[in-house]
XYZ file of C-alpha atoms in Angstrom:
348
model
C 23.870 -9.187 96.092
C 24.722 -12.029 98.534
C 25.287 -15.473 97.083
C 22.560 -18.066 97.543
C 23.084 -21.624 98.756
C 22.463 -22.869 95.223
C 25.264 -20.633 93.930
C 27.687 -22.152 96.440
C 26.669 -25.650 95.391
C 27.166 -24.770 91.708
C 30.606 -23.269 92.437
C 31.599 -26.447 94.285
C 30.353 -28.613 91.433
C 32.301 -26.593 88.865
C 35.451 -26.796 90.994
C 35.174 -30.571 91.196
C 34.574 -30.793 87.443
C 37.593 -28.577 86.740
C 39.804 -30.610 89.056
C 38.663 -33.839 87.359
C 39.331 -32.439 83.876
C 42.711 -31.113 84.993
C 43.735 -34.518 86.340
C 42.695 -36.195 83.085
C 44.481 -33.559 81.008
C 47.705 -33.999 83.004
C 47.430 -37.714 82.300
C 47.503 -36.955 78.563
C 43.787 -36.629 77.741
C 43.699 -33.918 75.060
C 39.887 -33.876 75.026
C 39.884 -32.958 78.713
C 42.375 -30.185 78.024
C 40.180 -28.824 75.229
C 37.206 -28.796 77.604
C 39.232 -26.780 80.102
C 40.480 -24.275 77.552
C 37.405 -23.854 75.334
C 35.425 -21.485 77.656
C 38.336 -19.003 77.523
C 39.151 -19.044 73.817
C 36.936 -16.177 72.667
C 38.225 -13.753 75.277
C 41.824 -14.884 74.763
C 41.547 -14.166 71.037
C 40.220 -10.662 71.763
C 43.075 -10.147 74.217
C 45.651 -11.170 71.607
C 43.965 -8.910 69.060
C 44.289 -5.927 71.390
C 47.950 -6.785 71.886
C 48.707 -7.250 68.184
C 46.113 -5.231 66.222
C 45.711 -8.125 63.784
C 43.105 -10.893 63.835
C 45.409 -13.055 61.728
C 48.229 -12.677 64.266
C 45.799 -13.096 67.187
C 44.648 -16.460 65.848
C 48.270 -17.592 65.581
C 48.978 -16.361 69.118
C 46.014 -18.277 70.547
C 47.169 -21.485 68.841
C 50.686 -20.961 70.214
C 49.163 -20.335 73.646
C 47.196 -23.593 73.585
C 50.263 -25.549 72.488
C 52.413 -23.985 75.215
C 49.710 -24.606 77.827
C 49.301 -28.236 76.779
C 53.041 -28.826 76.860
C 53.443 -27.015 80.182
C 50.381 -28.330 81.980
C 52.451 -30.313 84.474
C 53.971 -27.014 85.655
C 50.554 -25.483 86.397
C 50.409 -25.498 90.202
C 46.965 -23.963 90.623
C 48.166 -20.962 92.631
C 46.250 -18.802 90.161
C 43.133 -19.753 88.233
C 43.452 -21.595 84.950
C 42.085 -18.476 83.202
C 44.808 -16.276 84.719
C 47.458 -18.841 83.779
C 46.240 -18.874 80.161
C 46.311 -15.073 80.070
C 49.889 -15.176 81.306
C 50.923 -17.505 78.490
C 48.948 -15.591 75.853
C 50.394 -12.237 76.912
C 53.954 -13.491 76.669
C 53.268 -15.154 73.325
C 52.027 -11.791 72.035
C 55.054 -9.968 73.426
C 57.284 -12.416 71.569
C 55.341 -11.792 68.353
C 55.606 -8.024 68.766
C 59.383 -8.308 69.144
C 59.711 -10.351 65.964
C 60.651 -8.738 62.661
C 57.774 -10.302 60.718
C 55.199 -7.521 61.160
C 53.249 -6.791 57.982
C 54.490 -3.945 55.841
C 52.529 -1.031 54.386
C 51.168 -1.371 50.852
C 51.263 1.042 47.963
C 48.145 2.774 46.631
C 46.399 0.156 44.495
C 43.135 1.687 43.242
C 43.430 1.917 39.435
C 42.324 5.011 37.558
C 42.637 7.373 40.506
C 45.496 9.177 42.207
C 45.027 10.026 45.891
C 45.298 13.590 47.189
C 48.205 14.414 49.479
C 47.579 12.786 52.875
C 47.695 14.554 56.217
C 50.357 12.050 57.266
C 51.424 8.429 56.920
C 50.061 6.018 59.493
C 52.278 4.019 61.845
C 50.022 0.933 62.115
C 49.647 -0.478 58.601
C 49.071 -3.992 59.976
C 45.783 -3.038 61.675
C 42.903 -5.392 60.875
C 39.214 -5.218 61.837
C 37.650 -7.555 64.393
C 34.160 -9.004 63.764
C 31.643 -8.201 66.476
C 30.395 -11.768 66.197
C 33.693 -12.964 67.699
C 33.747 -10.556 70.664
C 32.741 -11.919 74.065
C 31.218 -8.787 75.570
C 30.201 -10.804 78.626
C 33.766 -11.864 79.463
C 34.496 -11.301 83.165
C 36.410 -8.172 84.137
C 38.347 -7.626 87.334
C 37.394 -4.925 89.829
C 40.091 -2.527 88.587
C 39.019 -2.392 84.926
C 38.694 1.196 83.703
C 37.331 0.701 80.183
C 34.064 -0.696 78.906
C 34.392 -3.794 76.735
C 32.988 -1.986 73.693
C 35.370 0.967 74.094
C 38.400 -1.276 74.501
C 37.786 -3.015 71.169
C 37.176 0.151 69.121
C 39.444 0.835 66.157
C 40.756 4.078 67.675
C 41.594 2.377 70.973
C 43.286 -0.644 69.388
C 45.280 1.633 67.055
C 46.479 3.737 69.993
C 47.508 0.580 71.856
C 49.803 -0.437 69.004
C 51.838 2.738 69.481
C 52.740 1.881 73.090
C 55.995 0.111 73.968
C 55.301 -3.636 74.329
C 55.475 -3.944 78.120
C 53.427 -0.778 78.652
C 50.884 -2.174 76.215
C 50.669 -5.464 78.099
C 50.381 -3.786 81.496
C 47.664 -1.371 80.391
C 45.535 -4.120 78.862
C 45.923 -6.461 81.821
C 45.265 -3.751 84.413
C 42.857 -1.236 82.844
C 41.025 -3.365 80.282
C 40.841 -6.727 82.063
C 41.114 -5.495 85.637
C 43.795 -7.853 86.956
C 45.464 -6.761 90.199
C 48.961 -5.294 90.029
C 50.396 -8.334 91.832
C 48.813 -10.682 89.287
C 50.235 -8.672 86.403
C 53.663 -8.605 87.999
C 53.540 -12.393 88.282
C 52.412 -12.767 84.632
C 55.264 -10.600 83.382
C 57.847 -11.866 85.894
C 58.261 -8.328 87.159
C 57.594 -6.339 90.318
C 54.521 -4.443 91.432
C 56.578 -1.242 91.409
C 57.640 -1.825 87.799
C 54.067 -2.610 86.765
C 52.773 0.529 88.473
C 55.385 2.688 86.774
C 54.695 1.184 83.324
C 50.959 1.654 83.805
C 51.381 5.328 84.681
C 53.405 5.974 81.527
C 50.990 3.988 79.368
C 47.978 5.879 80.682
C 49.625 9.201 79.888
C 50.474 8.130 76.338
C 47.017 6.703 75.723
C 45.314 9.814 77.117
C 47.278 11.987 74.690
C 46.117 9.864 71.750
C 42.504 9.454 72.856
C 41.093 12.834 73.881
C 37.747 12.374 75.558
C 34.723 14.527 74.859
C 31.502 13.472 76.546
C 29.475 15.762 74.269
C 30.115 13.687 71.156
C 30.051 10.135 72.491
C 28.788 7.476 70.089
C 25.147 6.407 70.236
C 24.267 3.067 71.782
C 25.148 0.258 69.354
C 22.168 -0.921 67.253
C 19.997 1.873 68.732
C 17.505 3.842 66.646
C 19.728 6.940 66.775
C 22.660 4.926 65.404
C 20.405 3.425 62.720
C 19.320 6.881 61.518
C 22.884 8.085 60.989
C 23.895 4.785 59.405
C 21.008 4.988 56.943
C 22.035 8.517 55.929
C 25.607 7.344 55.397
C 24.560 4.369 53.271
C 22.212 6.482 51.145
C 24.895 9.131 50.537
C 27.641 6.608 49.757
C 25.556 4.473 47.410
C 24.271 7.566 45.595
C 27.785 9.037 45.320
C 26.362 12.189 46.910
C 29.454 13.941 48.220
C 27.478 16.873 49.677
C 25.248 14.550 51.699
C 28.264 12.565 52.871
C 30.223 15.660 53.913
C 27.239 16.943 55.899
C 27.566 13.857 58.125
C 31.247 14.385 58.949
C 32.627 16.091 62.047
C 35.076 18.948 61.524
C 37.954 16.774 62.756
C 36.909 13.608 60.906
C 39.712 11.109 60.348
C 40.138 8.546 57.568
C 42.654 5.716 57.270
C 43.112 2.740 54.939
C 45.367 0.032 56.390
C 47.473 -1.606 55.035
C 47.908 1.543 52.914
C 49.469 4.145 55.242
C 47.605 7.181 53.847
C 45.705 9.088 56.546
C 43.441 12.112 56.089
C 42.308 14.433 58.869
C 39.677 17.164 58.717
C 36.502 17.501 56.708
C 38.170 19.201 53.745
C 40.813 16.517 53.195
C 38.452 13.592 53.795
C 35.790 15.030 51.499
C 38.437 15.560 48.795
C 39.420 11.916 49.034
C 35.809 10.692 48.896
C 35.080 12.995 45.965
C 38.002 11.387 44.132
C 36.418 7.948 44.525
C 32.997 9.149 43.350
C 34.428 11.164 40.424
C 36.333 8.131 39.165
C 33.009 6.690 38.016
C 32.761 4.048 40.722
C 29.398 3.369 42.304
C 28.897 1.127 45.292
C 26.516 -1.136 47.132
C 27.002 -1.455 50.894
C 26.288 -4.653 52.811
C 26.013 -4.050 56.583
C 28.003 -5.859 59.245
C 29.741 -4.775 62.474
C 33.425 -4.491 63.311
C 35.089 -3.458 66.591
C 31.726 -2.506 68.094
C 31.064 -0.112 65.211
C 28.853 -0.100 62.100
C 30.736 -1.526 59.126
C 29.943 -2.375 55.532
C 31.207 -4.583 52.783
C 31.862 -2.325 49.778
C 30.795 -3.727 46.397
C 31.761 -1.890 43.219
C 29.156 -1.935 40.466
C 30.578 -2.766 37.050
C 29.132 -1.845 33.670
C 28.247 -5.497 33.055
C 26.068 -5.566 36.189
C 28.452 -7.448 38.442
C 29.084 -6.231 41.977
C 32.523 -7.217 43.192
C 33.601 -6.829 46.805
C 36.457 -4.346 46.997
C 36.810 -3.528 50.691
C 35.252 -3.104 54.105
C 34.615 0.288 55.685
C 33.950 0.856 59.398
C 32.581 4.147 60.684
C 32.996 5.696 64.123
C 30.063 7.823 65.223
C 30.102 10.936 67.404
C 26.533 11.794 68.298
C 24.689 11.923 64.981
C 27.794 12.493 62.873
C 30.795 10.488 61.694
C 34.118 11.021 63.454
C 36.195 8.444 61.582
C 36.137 6.093 58.611
C 38.507 3.156 58.275
C 38.735 1.200 55.051
C 40.186 -2.311 54.923
C 40.911 -4.624 52.013
C 38.476 -7.279 50.809
C 40.753 -10.005 52.174
C 38.919 -9.569 55.501
C 35.553 -10.620 53.988
C 35.714 -14.280 55.154
C 35.971 -13.178 58.801
C 32.651 -11.333 58.411
C 30.902 -13.976 56.282
C 30.673 -11.417 53.486
C 30.334 -12.797 49.935
C 32.961 -12.035 47.300
C 30.272 -10.555 45.072
C 26.576 -9.659 45.108
C 23.978 -11.034 42.709
C 23.195 -8.998 39.612
C 19.946 -7.036 39.636
């Protein structure tokens, strides 16, 4: 659709405003700098989360990015947009974090009164954390070369697969295929060459494709749609009732379950159902409080005690495939504040 005269006038006004704020910020006005940076903060945090797999680390990376941008503002020449410049700083901050030795370690099994069945394998991404939908800017602008939808590129499976890529391949794939920056822009951000970026992107795509097999026949329903709500209601009813048969009937044959920061991973209906049966047999009963994480239905898990209290013990996110559940990911209750979930529910 062609731009209207009013659009051109608005663009010119915004350019003048940005130039004025930039001049004030370079003169030491921190409020002007905050005005420049604030419109980009939500998407920058999501970008850092994709790079790092941890909301905690992403928040630190964004703060480091703002500090570096403020300190280096005099060096910003305006050859690229301010947004692109901030992405350059944020990407390199994340690469530095990924190279550090301070990544979170896996935790031991810590559910008392129950011993887990043998896992299918041990996961390689114990630091993975969920990302609240309320913090995702699904309207963030994407470049013309983006290959993934915003919702797909924030999913737990996608973010987990990203963490297994070498750092530079990870950065290139996100900048090119998720955000849609041109190869020349990415080369400039990473102080590399277009040829190197193209080569890294090819390798990253191959690795990601191997970890994310696509099947159009079992794509997830539209978020918050009636079809999603039906499956979610069945899941909640089965889980709260401790009805293992009803829960198993909702699972795909290749269902996958993980529990970061515990590395135990279970694959296949038989292994996942055995694990869930263990939880239900241990005498625990649950109440589920709905929320959303990584574009997926999620729930605060509250364990009912004999004295009537309901204490929050974890958060579980489910990945849907059609009208069934393809994956379940359980996180610790330390993530509750990010989702505005209470520590406990009132007695009934």
